[in-house]
């Protein structure tokens, strides 16, 4: 087992990896290694396996294979966060223990998507995951495109039970900025919050006190430059970068999770990191030529802003 864990608190730019596929729909380990190497070369503080890694379609065996490969490939260069949410508490706990055993720095989980839980059941689900491991848990609300929103009271109870060293938050329910501020204010600034909008709300959320961002890997060079500009207090560079990034993400959002996947994998192939832009089937939306052309124009603007 190769440990990629670190004793530092989670922070910074942690891109969510896209899962490259072989021609036979298996995980392309060579391309995955290239993606992870490029992420750290570009300035990532770690990497994440989550929704746009297609974990909901990989199946149990594929999820474990991906987690093992990612933890091994990171090799101690930064944080490794593995998403472990499942339809049952037992399944989520099993994934969490597997991730910790393979050397993950933290786990992340969404609630079950097949049923809407009440606040008490949601809290017990996340508590069971947190109690099953010794590493931090990132509580993710992915209701912008899958599942139901998490009540603020659940966040507060989890923070009270486990403390800010064990529980982090990735709220994504709309309106993102105001909801983030409610969580910040309700915890007197103790909640450690990650932005997860792909970058479209990064500027607004940064000013509300986030500790990091979890964008897709496809726009990582732009996001790293934007994060640096925000930290440097450079408004001109901030907006030169954020406008094309936000416009690309707006195109991704229009088709939900499948929209993110189609455009993100197209850009990963365009960068030469992936051999193809294949997604795990079935999918409900495909990238058409006019959208592709607009993505290309916006991507060129982002690259120009980086330079």
PDB file of C-alpha atoms in Angstrom:
ATOM      1  CA  UNK A   1       0.000   0.000   0.000  1.00  0.00           C
ATOM      2  CA  UNK A   2       1.261   3.467  -0.939  1.00  0.00           C
ATOM      3  CA  UNK A   3       0.012   6.212   1.333  1.00  0.00           C
ATOM      4  CA  UNK A   4      -0.926   9.554  -0.196  1.00  0.00           C
ATOM      5  CA  UNK A   5      -2.245  10.930   3.073  1.00  0.00           C
ATOM      6  CA  UNK A   6      -0.925  14.097   4.650  1.00  0.00           C
ATOM      7  CA  UNK A   7      -1.384  15.497   8.137  1.00  0.00           C
ATOM      8  CA  UNK A   8      -2.155  18.985   6.801  1.00  0.00           C
ATOM      9  CA  UNK A   9      -5.810  20.106   6.681  1.00  0.00           C
ATOM     10  CA  UNK A  10      -7.437  19.824   3.259  1.00  0.00           C
ATOM     11  CA  UNK A  11      -7.096  23.069   1.309  1.00  0.00           C
ATOM     12  CA  UNK A  12      -6.367  24.660  -2.042  1.00  0.00           C
ATOM     13  CA  UNK A  13      -7.122  23.516  -5.576  1.00  0.00           C
ATOM     14  CA  UNK A  14      -8.197  19.855  -5.624  1.00  0.00           C
ATOM     15  CA  UNK A  15      -9.391  18.918  -9.125  1.00  0.00           C
ATOM     16  CA  UNK A  16     -11.870  16.102  -9.619  1.00  0.00           C
ATOM     17  CA  UNK A  17     -10.332  13.548 -11.971  1.00  0.00           C
ATOM     18  CA  UNK A  18     -12.066  12.403 -15.141  1.00  0.00           C
ATOM     19  CA  UNK A  19     -11.911   8.678 -15.777  1.00  0.00           C
ATOM     20  CA  UNK A  20     -10.267   7.838 -19.129  1.00  0.00           C
ATOM     21  CA  UNK A  21     -11.574   4.724 -20.852  1.00  0.00           C
ATOM     22  CA  UNK A  22     -10.017   2.116 -23.105  1.00  0.00           C
ATOM     23  CA  UNK A  23     -11.675   1.083 -26.353  1.00  0.00           C
ATOM     24  CA  UNK A  24     -13.312  -1.736 -24.363  1.00  0.00           C
ATOM     25  CA  UNK A  25     -14.755   0.631 -21.708  1.00  0.00           C
ATOM     26  CA  UNK A  26     -12.220  -0.300 -19.022  1.00  0.00           C
ATOM     27  CA  UNK A  27     -10.188   2.244 -17.064  1.00  0.00           C
ATOM     28  CA  UNK A  28      -7.244   3.507 -19.130  1.00  0.00           C
ATOM     29  CA  UNK A  29      -4.534   3.435 -16.466  1.00  0.00           C
ATOM     30  CA  UNK A  30      -1.865   5.007 -18.655  1.00  0.00           C
ATOM     31  CA  UNK A  31      -4.015   8.053 -19.408  1.00  0.00           C
ATOM     32  CA  UNK A  32      -5.093   8.262 -15.759  1.00  0.00           C
ATOM     33  CA  UNK A  33      -1.454   8.391 -14.667  1.00  0.00           C
ATOM     34  CA  UNK A  34      -0.805  11.109 -17.270  1.00  0.00           C
ATOM     35  CA  UNK A  35      -3.797  13.095 -15.976  1.00  0.00           C
ATOM     36  CA  UNK A  36      -2.601  12.909 -12.372  1.00  0.00           C
ATOM     37  CA  UNK A  37       0.973  13.825 -13.275  1.00  0.00           C
ATOM     38  CA  UNK A  38      -0.284  16.809 -15.290  1.00  0.00           C
ATOM     39  CA  UNK A  39      -2.498  17.921 -12.395  1.00  0.00           C
ATOM     40  CA  UNK A  40       0.454  18.162 -10.010  1.00  0.00           C
ATOM     41  CA  UNK A  41       2.700  19.726 -12.655  1.00  0.00           C
ATOM     42  CA  UNK A  42      -0.001  22.362 -13.176  1.00  0.00           C
ATOM     43  CA  UNK A  43      -0.144  23.286  -9.502  1.00  0.00           C
ATOM     44  CA  UNK A  44      -2.890  21.149  -7.939  1.00  0.00           C
ATOM     45  CA  UNK A  45      -2.715  20.606  -4.184  1.00  0.00           C
ATOM     46  CA  UNK A  46      -4.234  17.155  -4.583  1.00  0.00           C
ATOM     47  CA  UNK A  47      -6.795  15.223  -6.602  1.00  0.00           C
ATOM     48  CA  UNK A  48     -10.340  13.973  -6.031  1.00  0.00           C
ATOM     49  CA  UNK A  49     -12.431  11.057  -7.251  1.00  0.00           C
ATOM     50  CA  UNK A  50     -16.086  12.156  -7.343  1.00  0.00           C
ATOM     51  CA  UNK A  51     -19.171  12.660  -9.525  1.00  0.00           C
ATOM     52  CA  UNK A  52     -17.433  13.685 -12.756  1.00  0.00           C
ATOM     53  CA  UNK A  53     -15.155  10.679 -12.296  1.00  0.00           C
ATOM     54  CA  UNK A  54     -18.339   8.776 -13.278  1.00  0.00           C
ATOM     55  CA  UNK A  55     -18.424   6.837 -10.020  1.00  0.00           C
ATOM     56  CA  UNK A  56     -22.203   6.400 -10.253  1.00  0.00           C
ATOM     57  CA  UNK A  57     -21.675   4.340 -13.422  1.00  0.00           C
ATOM     58  CA  UNK A  58     -18.434   2.530 -12.637  1.00  0.00           C
ATOM     59  CA  UNK A  59     -19.927  -0.116 -10.357  1.00  0.00           C
ATOM     60  CA  UNK A  60     -18.382  -1.380  -7.118  1.00  0.00           C
ATOM     61  CA  UNK A  61     -15.436  -3.111  -8.761  1.00  0.00           C
ATOM     62  CA  UNK A  62     -14.633  -0.152 -11.004  1.00  0.00           C
ATOM     63  CA  UNK A  63     -14.814   2.298  -8.105  1.00  0.00           C
ATOM     64  CA  UNK A  64     -12.370   0.255  -6.066  1.00  0.00           C
ATOM     65  CA  UNK A  65     -10.024  -0.114  -9.023  1.00  0.00           C
ATOM     66  CA  UNK A  66     -10.091   3.630  -9.643  1.00  0.00           C
ATOM     67  CA  UNK A  67      -9.488   4.468  -5.973  1.00  0.00           C
ATOM     68  CA  UNK A  68      -6.546   2.090  -5.778  1.00  0.00           C
ATOM     69  CA  UNK A  69      -4.944   3.431  -8.955  1.00  0.00           C
ATOM     70  CA  UNK A  70      -5.380   7.070  -7.925  1.00  0.00           C
ATOM     71  CA  UNK A  71      -3.938   6.583  -4.423  1.00  0.00           C
ATOM     72  CA  UNK A  72      -0.992   4.711  -5.901  1.00  0.00           C
ATOM     73  CA  UNK A  73      -0.392   7.255  -8.668  1.00  0.00           C
ATOM     74  CA  UNK A  74      -0.473  10.287  -6.359  1.00  0.00           C
ATOM     75  CA  UNK A  75       2.412   8.806  -4.399  1.00  0.00           C
ATOM     76  CA  UNK A  76       2.445  11.327  -1.574  1.00  0.00           C
ATOM     77  CA  UNK A  77       2.561  14.409  -3.826  1.00  0.00           C
ATOM     78  CA  UNK A  78      -0.583  15.910  -2.295  1.00  0.00           C
ATOM     79  CA  UNK A  79      -4.062  15.184  -1.007  1.00  0.00           C
ATOM     80  CA  UNK A  80      -6.150  12.305  -2.311  1.00  0.00           C
ATOM     81  CA  UNK A  81      -9.905  12.501  -1.695  1.00  0.00           C
ATOM     82  CA  UNK A  82     -12.075   9.523  -2.634  1.00  0.00           C
ATOM     83  CA  UNK A  83     -15.852   9.785  -2.954  1.00  0.00           C
ATOM     84  CA  UNK A  84     -17.559   6.947  -1.077  1.00  0.00           C
ATOM     85  CA  UNK A  85     -21.258   7.805  -1.141  1.00  0.00           C
ATOM     86  CA  UNK A  86     -23.559   4.825  -1.743  1.00  0.00           C
ATOM     87  CA  UNK A  87     -27.194   3.804  -1.661  1.00  0.00           C
ATOM     88  CA  UNK A  88     -26.719   2.035   1.663  1.00  0.00           C
ATOM     89  CA  UNK A  89     -24.862   3.040   4.803  1.00  0.00           C
ATOM     90  CA  UNK A  90     -23.041  -0.296   4.787  1.00  0.00           C
ATOM     91  CA  UNK A  91     -21.895   0.263   1.209  1.00  0.00           C
ATOM     92  CA  UNK A  92     -20.613   3.764   1.965  1.00  0.00           C
ATOM     93  CA  UNK A  93     -18.759   2.534   5.061  1.00  0.00           C
ATOM     94  CA  UNK A  94     -17.177  -0.268   3.026  1.00  0.00           C
ATOM     95  CA  UNK A  95     -15.969   2.182   0.361  1.00  0.00           C
ATOM     96  CA  UNK A  96     -14.647   4.535   3.060  1.00  0.00           C
ATOM     97  CA  UNK A  97     -12.632   1.833   4.786  1.00  0.00           C
ATOM     98  CA  UNK A  98     -11.245   0.679   1.453  1.00  0.00           C
ATOM     99  CA  UNK A  99     -10.139   4.240   0.599  1.00  0.00           C
ATOM    100  CA  UNK A 100      -8.411   4.712   3.948  1.00  0.00           C
ATOM    101  CA  UNK A 101      -6.657   1.357   3.632  1.00  0.00           C
ATOM    102  CA  UNK A 102      -5.317   2.394   0.226  1.00  0.00           C
ATOM    103  CA  UNK A 103      -3.855   5.625   1.628  1.00  0.00           C
ATOM    104  CA  UNK A 104      -6.484   8.294   0.892  1.00  0.00           C
ATOM    105  CA  UNK A 105      -6.108  11.619   2.718  1.00  0.00           C
ATOM    106  CA  UNK A 106      -9.878  11.991   3.098  1.00  0.00           C
ATOM    107  CA  UNK A 107     -13.178  10.594   1.896  1.00  0.00           C
ATOM    108  CA  UNK A 108     -16.131  12.482   0.490  1.00  0.00           C
ATOM    109  CA  UNK A 109     -19.762  11.419   0.296  1.00  0.00           C
ATOM    110  CA  UNK A 110     -23.104  12.494  -1.094  1.00  0.00           C
ATOM    111  CA  UNK A 111     -26.349  11.162   0.420  1.00  0.00           C
ATOM    112  CA  UNK A 112     -28.125   8.256  -1.319  1.00  0.00           C
ATOM    113  CA  UNK A 113     -29.711   9.391  -4.589  1.00  0.00           C
ATOM    114  CA  UNK A 114     -32.505   6.799  -4.872  1.00  0.00           C
ATOM    115  CA  UNK A 115     -34.342   8.048  -1.796  1.00  0.00           C
ATOM    116  CA  UNK A 116     -34.812  11.373  -0.018  1.00  0.00           C
ATOM    117  CA  UNK A 117     -33.795  11.068   3.625  1.00  0.00           C
ATOM    118  CA  UNK A 118     -34.949  13.255   6.466  1.00  0.00           C
ATOM    119  CA  UNK A 119     -32.442  15.327   8.420  1.00  0.00           C
ATOM    120  CA  UNK A 120     -31.994  12.745  11.194  1.00  0.00           C
ATOM    121  CA  UNK A 121     -31.392   9.845   8.789  1.00  0.00           C
ATOM    122  CA  UNK A 122     -29.014  11.944   6.702  1.00  0.00           C
ATOM    123  CA  UNK A 123     -27.022  12.855   9.798  1.00  0.00           C
ATOM    124  CA  UNK A 124     -26.774   9.224  10.891  1.00  0.00           C
ATOM    125  CA  UNK A 125     -25.648   8.168   7.414  1.00  0.00           C
ATOM    126  CA  UNK A 126     -22.757  10.660   7.419  1.00  0.00           C
ATOM    127  CA  UNK A 127     -21.940   9.910  11.068  1.00  0.00           C
ATOM    128  CA  UNK A 128     -21.582   6.212  10.281  1.00  0.00           C
ATOM    129  CA  UNK A 129     -19.102   7.022   7.514  1.00  0.00           C
ATOM    130  CA  UNK A 130     -17.105   9.390   9.736  1.00  0.00           C
ATOM    131  CA  UNK A 131     -17.034   6.860  12.576  1.00  0.00           C
ATOM    132  CA  UNK A 132     -15.757   4.107  10.286  1.00  0.00           C
ATOM    133  CA  UNK A 133     -12.477   5.865   9.408  1.00  0.00           C
ATOM    134  CA  UNK A 134      -9.837   8.033  11.068  1.00  0.00           C
ATOM    135  CA  UNK A 135      -9.386  10.407   8.107  1.00  0.00           C
ATOM    136  CA  UNK A 136     -11.582  13.468   7.390  1.00  0.00           C
ATOM    137  CA  UNK A 137     -14.969  13.297   5.671  1.00  0.00           C
ATOM    138  CA  UNK A 138     -16.091  15.916   3.145  1.00  0.00           C
ATOM    139  CA  UNK A 139     -19.889  16.182   3.260  1.00  0.00           C
ATOM    140  CA  UNK A 140     -21.032  16.894  -0.299  1.00  0.00           C
ATOM    141  CA  UNK A 141     -24.370  18.281  -1.384  1.00  0.00           C
ATOM    142  CA  UNK A 142     -24.468  17.534  -5.120  1.00  0.00           C
ATOM    143  CA  UNK A 143     -28.130  18.468  -5.479  1.00  0.00           C
ATOM    144  CA  UNK A 144     -27.343  20.848  -8.320  1.00  0.00           C
ATOM    145  CA  UNK A 145     -27.405  17.799 -10.587  1.00  0.00           C
ATOM    146  CA  UNK A 146     -28.053  14.678  -8.469  1.00  0.00           C
ATOM    147  CA  UNK A 147     -29.799  13.869  -5.188  1.00  0.00           C
ATOM    148  CA  UNK A 148     -31.496  16.166  -2.679  1.00  0.00           C
ATOM    149  CA  UNK A 149     -30.256  19.213  -0.781  1.00  0.00           C
ATOM    150  CA  UNK A 150     -28.808  18.731   2.714  1.00  0.00           C
ATOM    151  CA  UNK A 151     -30.418  20.699   5.541  1.00  0.00           C
ATOM    152  CA  UNK A 152     -28.213  23.237   7.315  1.00  0.00           C
ATOM    153  CA  UNK A 153     -29.015  21.544  10.611  1.00  0.00           C
ATOM    154  CA  UNK A 154     -27.280  18.369   9.396  1.00  0.00           C
ATOM    155  CA  UNK A 155     -24.085  20.299   8.744  1.00  0.00           C
ATOM    156  CA  UNK A 156     -24.201  21.887  12.191  1.00  0.00           C
ATOM    157  CA  UNK A 157     -24.812  18.587  13.982  1.00  0.00           C
ATOM    158  CA  UNK A 158     -21.972  16.839  12.144  1.00  0.00           C
ATOM    159  CA  UNK A 159     -19.571  19.658  12.963  1.00  0.00           C
ATOM    160  CA  UNK A 160     -20.669  19.500  16.606  1.00  0.00           C
ATOM    161  CA  UNK A 161     -20.147  15.724  16.748  1.00  0.00           C
ATOM    162  CA  UNK A 162     -16.817  15.473  14.967  1.00  0.00           C
ATOM    163  CA  UNK A 163     -15.175  18.914  14.912  1.00  0.00           C
ATOM    164  CA  UNK A 164     -13.594  20.917  12.110  1.00  0.00           C
ATOM    165  CA  UNK A 165     -10.578  18.628  11.771  1.00  0.00           C
ATOM    166  CA  UNK A 166     -12.743  15.668  10.786  1.00  0.00           C
ATOM    167  CA  UNK A 167     -15.648  17.246   8.878  1.00  0.00           C
ATOM    168  CA  UNK A 168     -15.348  19.441   5.790  1.00  0.00           C
ATOM    169  CA  UNK A 169     -18.145  20.682   3.563  1.00  0.00           C
ATOM    170  CA  UNK A 170     -18.844  20.963  -0.161  1.00  0.00           C
ATOM    171  CA  UNK A 171     -22.282  22.578  -0.472  1.00  0.00           C
ATOM    172  CA  UNK A 172     -23.630  22.857  -4.016  1.00  0.00           C
ATOM    173  CA  UNK A 173     -27.335  23.606  -3.539  1.00  0.00           C
ATOM    174  CA  UNK A 174     -28.578  26.825  -5.154  1.00  0.00           C
ATOM    175  CA  UNK A 175     -28.182  29.666  -4.408  1.00  0.00           C
ATOM    176  CA  UNK A 176     -24.610  28.577  -3.718  1.00  0.00           C
ATOM    177  CA  UNK A 177     -23.084  31.810  -2.422  1.00  0.00           C
ATOM    178  CA  UNK A 178     -25.819  32.717   0.079  1.00  0.00           C
ATOM    179  CA  UNK A 179     -26.060  29.122   1.306  1.00  0.00           C
ATOM    180  CA  UNK A 180     -22.308  29.045   1.814  1.00  0.00           C
ATOM    181  CA  UNK A 181     -22.486  32.243   3.843  1.00  0.00           C
ATOM    182  CA  UNK A 182     -25.293  30.803   5.998  1.00  0.00           C
ATOM    183  CA  UNK A 183     -23.111  27.804   6.838  1.00  0.00           C
ATOM    184  CA  UNK A 184     -20.108  30.040   7.548  1.00  0.00           C
ATOM    185  CA  UNK A 185     -22.088  32.369   9.793  1.00  0.00           C
ATOM    186  CA  UNK A 186     -23.983  29.602  11.611  1.00  0.00           C
ATOM    187  CA  UNK A 187     -20.648  28.036  12.610  1.00  0.00           C
ATOM    188  CA  UNK A 188     -18.907  31.329  13.461  1.00  0.00           C
ATOM    189  CA  UNK A 189     -16.482  30.677  10.620  1.00  0.00           C
ATOM    190  CA  UNK A 190     -15.449  27.239  11.886  1.00  0.00           C
ATOM    191  CA  UNK A 191     -16.815  25.304   8.903  1.00  0.00           C
ATOM    192  CA  UNK A 192     -14.104  24.475   6.372  1.00  0.00           C
ATOM    193  CA  UNK A 193     -15.861  24.816   3.025  1.00  0.00           C
ATOM    194  CA  UNK A 194     -14.926  23.845  -0.532  1.00  0.00           C
ATOM    195  CA  UNK A 195     -16.474  25.394  -3.623  1.00  0.00           C
ATOM    196  CA  UNK A 196     -17.708  22.850  -6.147  1.00  0.00           C
ATOM    197  CA  UNK A 197     -19.327  24.752  -9.000  1.00  0.00           C
ATOM    198  CA  UNK A 198     -16.705  23.900 -11.613  1.00  0.00           C
ATOM    199  CA  UNK A 199     -15.360  27.438 -11.290  1.00  0.00           C
ATOM    200  CA  UNK A 200     -18.411  29.437 -12.319  1.00  0.00           C
ATOM    201  CA  UNK A 201     -18.951  30.684  -8.735  1.00  0.00           C
ATOM    202  CA  UNK A 202     -15.343  30.553  -7.568  1.00  0.00           C
ATOM    203  CA  UNK A 203     -14.800  34.315  -7.324  1.00  0.00           C
ATOM    204  CA  UNK A 204     -17.973  34.870  -5.302  1.00  0.00           C
ATOM    205  CA  UNK A 205     -17.329  31.873  -3.040  1.00  0.00           C
ATOM    206  CA  UNK A 206     -13.687  32.800  -2.449  1.00  0.00           C
ATOM    207  CA  UNK A 207     -14.837  36.099  -0.995  1.00  0.00           C
ATOM    208  CA  UNK A 208     -17.161  34.221   1.353  1.00  0.00           C
ATOM    209  CA  UNK A 209     -14.259  32.384   2.990  1.00  0.00           C
ATOM    210  CA  UNK A 210     -13.752  28.999   1.336  1.00  0.00           C
ATOM    211  CA  UNK A 211     -10.613  26.966   2.060  1.00  0.00           C
ATOM    212  CA  UNK A 212     -10.415  25.495  -1.420  1.00  0.00           C
ATOM    213  CA  UNK A 213     -12.082  24.493  -4.661  1.00  0.00           C
ATOM    214  CA  UNK A 214     -12.836  21.173  -6.374  1.00  0.00           C
ATOM    215  CA  UNK A 215     -13.224  21.907 -10.099  1.00  0.00           C
ATOM    216  CA  UNK A 216     -12.972  19.510 -13.010  1.00  0.00           C
ATOM    217  CA  UNK A 217      -9.449  18.701 -14.179  1.00  0.00           C
ATOM    218  CA  UNK A 218     -10.241  19.921 -17.712  1.00  0.00           C
ATOM    219  CA  UNK A 219      -9.898  23.622 -16.747  1.00  0.00           C
ATOM    220  CA  UNK A 220      -7.239  23.134 -14.090  1.00  0.00           C
ATOM    221  CA  UNK A 221      -4.589  25.496 -15.489  1.00  0.00           C
ATOM    222  CA  UNK A 222      -7.171  28.280 -15.618  1.00  0.00           C
ATOM    223  CA  UNK A 223      -8.477  27.507 -12.133  1.00  0.00           C
ATOM    224  CA  UNK A 224      -4.976  27.451 -10.606  1.00  0.00           C
ATOM    225  CA  UNK A 225      -4.210  30.814 -12.232  1.00  0.00           C
ATOM    226  CA  UNK A 226      -7.548  32.189 -11.006  1.00  0.00           C
ATOM    227  CA  UNK A 227      -6.951  30.925  -7.458  1.00  0.00           C
ATOM    228  CA  UNK A 228      -3.521  32.572  -7.472  1.00  0.00           C
ATOM    229  CA  UNK A 229      -5.024  35.833  -8.737  1.00  0.00           C
ATOM    230  CA  UNK A 230      -7.640  35.790  -5.979  1.00  0.00           C
ATOM    231  CA  UNK A 231      -4.999  35.159  -3.342  1.00  0.00           C
ATOM    232  CA  UNK A 232      -2.865  37.970  -4.778  1.00  0.00           C
ATOM    233  CA  UNK A 233      -5.813  40.381  -4.766  1.00  0.00           C
ATOM    234  CA  UNK A 234      -5.483  41.066  -8.502  1.00  0.00           C
ATOM    235  CA  UNK A 235      -8.999  41.980  -9.751  1.00  0.00           C
ATOM    236  CA  UNK A 236      -8.010  42.585 -13.361  1.00  0.00           C
ATOM    237  CA  UNK A 237      -6.434  39.146 -13.768  1.00  0.00           C
ATOM    238  CA  UNK A 238      -9.213  37.576 -11.682  1.00  0.00           C
ATOM    239  CA  UNK A 239     -11.928  38.652 -14.100  1.00  0.00           C
ATOM    240  CA  UNK A 240      -9.877  38.045 -17.238  1.00  0.00           C
ATOM    241  CA  UNK A 241      -9.673  34.411 -16.134  1.00  0.00           C
ATOM    242  CA  UNK A 242     -13.061  33.926 -14.500  1.00  0.00           C
ATOM    243  CA  UNK A 243     -15.159  35.127 -17.439  1.00  0.00           C
ATOM    244  CA  UNK A 244     -14.133  32.464 -19.991  1.00  0.00           C
ATOM    245  CA  UNK A 245     -14.059  29.793 -17.261  1.00  0.00           C
ATOM    246  CA  UNK A 246     -17.568  30.713 -16.183  1.00  0.00           C
ATOM    247  CA  UNK A 247     -18.804  30.722 -19.780  1.00  0.00           C
ATOM    248  CA  UNK A 248     -17.450  27.204 -20.382  1.00  0.00           C
ATOM    249  CA  UNK A 249     -19.033  25.919 -17.176  1.00  0.00           C
ATOM    250  CA  UNK A 250     -22.338  27.546 -18.157  1.00  0.00           C
ATOM    251  CA  UNK A 251     -22.320  25.371 -21.274  1.00  0.00           C
ATOM    252  CA  UNK A 252     -21.566  22.305 -19.143  1.00  0.00           C
ATOM    253  CA  UNK A 253     -24.353  23.016 -16.663  1.00  0.00           C
ATOM    254  CA  UNK A 254     -27.076  23.134 -19.317  1.00  0.00           C
ATOM    255  CA  UNK A 255     -27.109  19.332 -19.592  1.00  0.00           C
ATOM    256  CA  UNK A 256     -26.405  18.451 -15.959  1.00  0.00           C
ATOM    257  CA  UNK A 257     -23.892  15.758 -15.141  1.00  0.00           C
ATOM    258  CA  UNK A 258     -23.797  14.486 -18.736  1.00  0.00           C
ATOM    259  CA  UNK A 259     -23.052  18.013 -19.936  1.00  0.00           C
ATOM    260  CA  UNK A 260     -20.091  18.298 -17.613  1.00  0.00           C
ATOM    261  CA  UNK A 261     -18.782  14.886 -18.647  1.00  0.00           C
ATOM    262  CA  UNK A 262     -19.101  15.428 -22.405  1.00  0.00           C
ATOM    263  CA  UNK A 263     -17.340  18.804 -22.455  1.00  0.00           C
ATOM    264  CA  UNK A 264     -14.751  17.909 -19.829  1.00  0.00           C
ATOM    265  CA  UNK A 265     -13.685  14.754 -21.634  1.00  0.00           C
ATOM    266  CA  UNK A 266     -13.636  16.600 -24.954  1.00  0.00           C
ATOM    267  CA  UNK A 267     -11.186  19.097 -23.445  1.00  0.00           C
ATOM    268  CA  UNK A 268      -9.064  16.358 -21.893  1.00  0.00           C
ATOM    269  CA  UNK A 269      -8.676  14.798 -25.341  1.00  0.00           C
ATOM    270  CA  UNK A 270      -8.031  18.222 -26.863  1.00  0.00           C
ATOM    271  CA  UNK A 271      -5.172  18.688 -24.396  1.00  0.00           C
ATOM    272  CA  UNK A 272      -3.678  15.352 -25.440  1.00  0.00           C
ATOM    273  CA  UNK A 273      -4.158  13.827 -21.989  1.00  0.00           C
ATOM    274  CA  UNK A 274      -6.855  11.338 -23.039  1.00  0.00           C
ATOM    275  CA  UNK A 275      -6.890   9.078 -26.096  1.00  0.00           C
ATOM    276  CA  UNK A 276     -10.630   9.543 -26.544  1.00  0.00           C
ATOM    277  CA  UNK A 277     -13.610  11.360 -25.031  1.00  0.00           C
ATOM    278  CA  UNK A 278     -15.617   8.202 -24.329  1.00  0.00           C
ATOM    279  CA  UNK A 279     -18.096   8.159 -21.442  1.00  0.00           C
ATOM    280  CA  UNK A 280     -19.581   5.225 -19.569  1.00  0.00           C
ATOM    281  CA  UNK A 281     -22.897   4.453 -21.219  1.00  0.00           C
ATOM    282  CA  UNK A 282     -25.738   5.234 -21.252  1.00  0.00           C
ATOM    283  CA  UNK A 283     -25.673   9.028 -21.371  1.00  0.00           C
ATOM    284  CA  UNK A 284     -28.462  11.476 -22.073  1.00  0.00           C
ATOM    285  CA  UNK A 285     -26.588  14.249 -23.895  1.00  0.00           C
ATOM    286  CA  UNK A 286     -23.891  14.441 -26.532  1.00  0.00           C
ATOM    287  CA  UNK A 287     -21.707  17.369 -27.554  1.00  0.00           C
ATOM    288  CA  UNK A 288     -22.958  18.890 -30.823  1.00  0.00           C
ATOM    289  CA  UNK A 289     -20.769  20.763 -33.294  1.00  0.00           C
ATOM    290  CA  UNK A 290     -22.012  24.256 -32.451  1.00  0.00           C
ATOM    291  CA  UNK A 291     -21.431  23.771 -28.733  1.00  0.00           C
ATOM    292  CA  UNK A 292     -18.022  22.288 -29.503  1.00  0.00           C
ATOM    293  CA  UNK A 293     -17.086  25.354 -31.548  1.00  0.00           C
ATOM    294  CA  UNK A 294     -18.129  27.681 -28.716  1.00  0.00           C
ATOM    295  CA  UNK A 295     -16.131  25.630 -26.207  1.00  0.00           C
ATOM    296  CA  UNK A 296     -13.097  25.938 -28.479  1.00  0.00           C
ATOM    297  CA  UNK A 297     -13.457  29.730 -28.683  1.00  0.00           C
ATOM    298  CA  UNK A 298     -13.842  30.104 -24.919  1.00  0.00           C
ATOM    299  CA  UNK A 299     -10.984  27.697 -24.230  1.00  0.00           C
ATOM    300  CA  UNK A 300      -8.723  29.836 -26.442  1.00  0.00           C
ATOM    301  CA  UNK A 301      -9.745  32.938 -24.471  1.00  0.00           C
ATOM    302  CA  UNK A 302      -8.911  31.161 -21.206  1.00  0.00           C
ATOM    303  CA  UNK A 303      -5.502  30.121 -22.516  1.00  0.00           C
ATOM    304  CA  UNK A 304      -4.794  33.682 -23.620  1.00  0.00           C
ATOM    305  CA  UNK A 305      -5.774  34.969 -20.170  1.00  0.00           C
ATOM    306  CA  UNK A 306      -3.433  32.480 -18.498  1.00  0.00           C
ATOM    307  CA  UNK A 307      -0.527  33.744 -20.573  1.00  0.00           C
TER     308      UNK A 307
END
